[in-house]
mmCIF file of C-alpha atoms in Angstrom:
data_model
loop_
_atom_site.group_PDB
_atom_site.id
_atom_site.type_symbol
_atom_site.label_atom_id
_atom_site.label_comp_id
_atom_site.label_asym_id
_atom_site.label_seq_id
_atom_site.Cartn_x
_atom_site.Cartn_y
_atom_site.Cartn_z
ATOM 1 C CA UNK A 1 0.391 -0.301 -0.127
ATOM 2 C CA UNK A 2 2.840 2.075 0.670
ATOM 3 C CA UNK A 3 4.784 2.099 -2.636
ATOM 4 C CA UNK A 4 1.070 2.631 -4.363
ATOM 5 C CA UNK A 5 1.041 5.746 -2.615
ATOM 6 C CA UNK A 6 4.632 6.726 -3.411
ATOM 7 C CA UNK A 7 5.716 6.522 0.790
ATOM 8 C CA UNK A 8 8.672 4.242 -0.569
ATOM 9 C CA UNK A 9 11.003 4.638 2.450
ATOM 10 C CA UNK A 10 8.472 3.487 4.441
ATOM 11 C CA UNK A 11 7.378 0.457 2.181
ATOM 12 C CA UNK A 12 11.312 -0.455 2.512
ATOM 13 C CA UNK A 13 10.591 -0.652 6.138
ATOM 14 C CA UNK A 14 7.263 -1.986 6.026
ATOM 15 C CA UNK A 15 8.692 -4.977 3.504
ATOM 16 C CA UNK A 16 11.815 -5.774 5.892
ATOM 17 C CA UNK A 17 9.406 -6.167 8.642
ATOM 18 C CA UNK A 18 6.961 -8.164 6.197
ATOM 19 C CA UNK A 19 10.063 -10.473 4.806
ATOM 20 C CA UNK A 20 11.041 -11.611 8.737
ATOM 21 C CA UNK A 21 7.319 -12.297 9.825
ATOM 22 C CA UNK A 22 6.954 -14.504 6.474
ATOM 23 C CA UNK A 23 10.072 -16.317 6.958
ATOM 24 C CA UNK A 24 9.304 -16.720 10.855
ATOM 25 C CA UNK A 25 6.000 -18.381 9.765
ATOM 26 C CA UNK A 26 7.392 -20.102 6.672
ATOM 27 C CA UNK A 27 5.259 -18.533 4.411
ATOM 28 C CA UNK A 28 7.181 -18.956 0.910
ATOM 29 C CA UNK A 29 5.473 -17.272 -1.378
ATOM 30 C CA UNK A 30 4.847 -14.175 0.488
ATOM 31 C CA UNK A 31 8.450 -13.959 1.478
ATOM 32 C CA UNK A 32 9.159 -14.304 -2.470
ATOM 33 C CA UNK A 33 6.533 -11.702 -3.104
ATOM 34 C CA UNK A 34 8.378 -9.112 -0.271
ATOM 35 C CA UNK A 35 12.169 -9.986 -0.852
ATOM 36 C CA UNK A 36 11.157 -9.087 -4.645
ATOM 37 C CA UNK A 37 9.780 -5.841 -3.717
ATOM 38 C CA UNK A 38 12.041 -5.070 -1.584
ATOM 39 C CA UNK A 39 15.388 -5.553 -3.567
ATOM 40 C CA UNK A 40 13.287 -3.357 -6.574
ATOM 41 C CA UNK A 41 13.310 -0.713 -4.372
ATOM 42 C CA UNK A 42 16.542 -0.693 -2.840
ATOM 43 C CA UNK A 43 17.319 -0.471 -6.558
ATOM 44 C CA UNK A 44 15.144 2.213 -7.237
ATOM 45 C CA UNK A 45 17.253 4.329 -4.435
ATOM 46 C CA UNK A 46 20.184 3.095 -6.126
ATOM 47 C CA UNK A 47 21.464 1.128 -2.772
ATOM 48 C CA UNK A 48 22.879 -1.384 -4.824
ATOM 49 C CA UNK A 49 24.866 -3.326 -2.212
ATOM 50 C CA UNK A 50 21.977 -4.469 -0.496
ATOM 51 C CA UNK A 51 20.199 -5.010 -4.354
ATOM 52 C CA UNK A 52 22.671 -7.767 -4.531
ATOM 53 C CA UNK A 53 22.549 -9.193 -1.690
ATOM 54 C CA UNK A 54 18.412 -9.852 -2.405
ATOM 55 C CA UNK A 55 18.537 -10.275 -6.012
ATOM 56 C CA UNK A 56 19.672 -13.706 -5.899
ATOM 57 C CA UNK A 57 17.108 -14.255 -2.961
ATOM 58 C CA UNK A 58 14.388 -13.241 -4.325
ATOM 59 C CA UNK A 59 15.206 -14.744 -8.112
ATOM 60 C CA UNK A 60 15.441 -18.244 -5.719
ATOM 61 C CA UNK A 61 12.677 -18.079 -4.270
ATOM 62 C CA UNK A 62 10.411 -16.650 -7.447
ATOM 63 C CA UNK A 63 12.081 -19.973 -9.224
ATOM 64 C CA UNK A 64 11.309 -22.132 -6.633
ATOM 65 C CA UNK A 65 7.582 -21.077 -6.081
ATOM 66 C CA UNK A 66 7.272 -20.770 -10.025
ATOM 67 C CA UNK A 67 6.192 -16.834 -9.783
ATOM 68 C CA UNK A 68 7.055 -15.794 -13.220
ATOM 69 C CA UNK A 69 6.229 -12.418 -12.273
ATOM 70 C CA UNK A 70 8.342 -12.065 -9.053
ATOM 71 C CA UNK A 71 11.241 -13.479 -11.632
ATOM 72 C CA UNK A 72 11.051 -11.054 -13.994
ATOM 73 C CA UNK A 73 11.428 -7.996 -11.476
ATOM 74 C CA UNK A 74 14.590 -10.331 -10.006
ATOM 75 C CA UNK A 75 15.953 -10.710 -13.571
ATOM 76 C CA UNK A 76 15.745 -6.994 -14.119
ATOM 77 C CA UNK A 77 17.489 -6.223 -11.459
ATOM 78 C CA UNK A 78 20.031 -8.721 -11.967
ATOM 79 C CA UNK A 79 19.952 -7.719 -15.453
ATOM 80 C CA UNK A 80 20.569 -3.952 -13.969
ATOM 81 C CA UNK A 81 23.166 -4.828 -11.813
ATOM 82 C CA UNK A 82 25.204 -6.897 -14.094
ATOM 83 C CA UNK A 83 25.460 -3.845 -16.813
ATOM 84 C CA UNK A 84 26.325 -1.726 -14.218
ATOM 85 C CA UNK A 85 29.209 -3.864 -12.525
ATOM 86 C CA UNK A 86 30.118 -5.072 -15.997
ATOM 87 C CA UNK A 87 29.225 -8.378 -15.998
ATOM 88 C CA UNK A 88 28.432 -9.180 -19.852
ATOM 89 C CA UNK A 89 27.225 -12.846 -19.267
ATOM 90 C CA UNK A 90 24.994 -12.314 -16.556
ATOM 91 C CA UNK A 91 23.608 -9.608 -18.287
ATOM 92 C CA UNK A 92 23.421 -11.231 -21.908
ATOM 93 C CA UNK A 93 21.328 -14.094 -19.744
ATOM 94 C CA UNK A 94 19.126 -12.364 -17.840
ATOM 95 C CA UNK A 95 17.733 -10.425 -20.870
ATOM 96 C CA UNK A 96 17.609 -13.065 -22.674
ATOM 97 C CA UNK A 97 15.350 -14.973 -19.577
ATOM 98 C CA UNK A 98 13.077 -11.473 -19.709
ATOM 99 C CA UNK A 99 13.058 -11.347 -23.298
ATOM 100 C CA UNK A 100 11.304 -14.849 -23.444
ATOM 101 C CA UNK A 101 8.878 -13.239 -21.027
ATOM 102 C CA UNK A 102 8.497 -10.189 -23.127
ATOM 103 C CA UNK A 103 7.576 -12.089 -26.224
ATOM 104 C CA UNK A 104 5.736 -15.046 -24.388
ATOM 105 C CA UNK A 105 2.702 -14.932 -27.123
ATOM 106 C CA UNK A 106 -0.663 -16.705 -25.862
ATOM 107 C CA UNK A 107 0.564 -16.602 -22.276
ATOM 108 C CA UNK A 108 0.443 -14.379 -19.867
ATOM 109 C CA UNK A 109 1.086 -10.438 -20.093
ATOM 110 C CA UNK A 110 3.701 -9.807 -17.912
ATOM 111 C CA UNK A 111 4.182 -6.106 -18.895
ATOM 112 C CA UNK A 112 8.040 -6.963 -18.770
ATOM 113 C CA UNK A 113 8.990 -4.291 -20.705
ATOM 114 C CA UNK A 114 6.095 -1.754 -18.931
ATOM 115 C CA UNK A 115 7.857 -2.700 -15.679
ATOM 116 C CA UNK A 116 11.380 -2.116 -15.971
ATOM 117 C CA UNK A 117 10.340 1.415 -17.287
ATOM 118 C CA UNK A 118 8.500 2.042 -14.326
ATOM 119 C CA UNK A 119 11.112 1.366 -12.147
ATOM 120 C CA UNK A 120 13.412 3.506 -14.638
ATOM 121 C CA UNK A 121 11.104 6.363 -13.895
ATOM 122 C CA UNK A 122 11.055 6.070 -10.250
ATOM 123 C CA UNK A 123 15.141 5.915 -10.172
ATOM 124 C CA UNK A 124 14.700 9.078 -12.001
ATOM 125 C CA UNK A 125 13.106 10.388 -9.074
ATOM 126 C CA UNK A 126 15.085 9.070 -6.616
ATOM 127 C CA UNK A 127 18.596 8.898 -7.840
ATOM 128 C CA UNK A 128 20.693 12.147 -8.838
ATOM 129 C CA UNK A 129 23.982 12.504 -10.634
ATOM 130 C CA UNK A 130 26.545 9.804 -12.277
ATOM 131 C CA UNK A 131 24.579 7.176 -10.018
ATOM 132 C CA UNK A 132 21.119 7.998 -11.973
ATOM 133 C CA UNK A 133 22.757 8.353 -15.094
ATOM 134 C CA UNK A 134 24.318 5.077 -14.903
ATOM 135 C CA UNK A 135 21.358 3.775 -13.949
ATOM 136 C CA UNK A 136 19.096 4.785 -16.809
ATOM 137 C CA UNK A 137 21.800 3.995 -19.036
ATOM 138 C CA UNK A 138 21.171 0.666 -17.324
ATOM 139 C CA UNK A 139 17.963 0.433 -18.056
ATOM 140 C CA UNK A 140 17.837 1.899 -21.389
ATOM 141 C CA UNK A 141 20.076 -1.158 -22.534
ATOM 142 C CA UNK A 142 17.430 -3.756 -21.091
ATOM 143 C CA UNK A 143 14.736 -2.247 -22.562
ATOM 144 C CA UNK A 144 16.398 -2.172 -26.096
ATOM 145 C CA UNK A 145 17.687 -6.002 -25.338
ATOM 146 C CA UNK A 146 14.252 -7.144 -24.739
ATOM 147 C CA UNK A 147 13.010 -5.288 -27.885
ATOM 148 C CA UNK A 148 11.215 -2.015 -26.248
ATOM 149 C CA UNK A 149 13.269 0.745 -27.978
ATOM 150 C CA UNK A 150 10.561 3.064 -27.827
ATOM 151 C CA UNK A 151 10.489 2.872 -23.970
ATOM 152 C CA UNK A 152 14.178 2.861 -23.996
ATOM 153 C CA UNK A 153 14.299 6.095 -26.154
ATOM 154 C CA UNK A 154 11.609 7.400 -23.913
ATOM 155 C CA UNK A 155 13.255 6.841 -20.380
ATOM 156 C CA UNK A 156 16.593 8.345 -21.937
ATOM 157 C CA UNK A 157 14.809 11.043 -23.034
ATOM 158 C CA UNK A 158 13.179 12.242 -19.574
ATOM 159 C CA UNK A 159 17.037 11.975 -18.084
ATOM 160 C CA UNK A 160 18.203 15.906 -17.170
ATOM 161 C CA UNK A 161 21.043 17.271 -18.524
ATOM 162 C CA UNK A 162 23.980 17.666 -15.606
#
């Protein structure tokens, strides 16, 4: 609820509490969702160290549960970190899997490109300077890799000239 309201700092705190509770009571499905949401918000704020710890956990939980929606967020985060860290192998594998979800004809419409673009829009509001420019360049590269050139161009054009 707090994330939808735009209260992202509050959402991070509540997600952290919810994750601890979900793990304590063994609710793996909720723990997967919360871990993914928490990692996404840490990426949005540019807290890449926290995201580096959370993304592998979120990805693993999403794969174990078969949650393609959670997996798309985890893969987007993995791709973003791989791009920022200069890890082409992980970047290529993550974007290949994202592209498969994006191109899923007849399957669930996970709106992969739109979700990656929305994450970039949130980064534009919450990051600054070089970190923001590097994050948006990474988001743009991911969008291009999954065939969303229009959204890649849009997010790049929105980056303020500093």
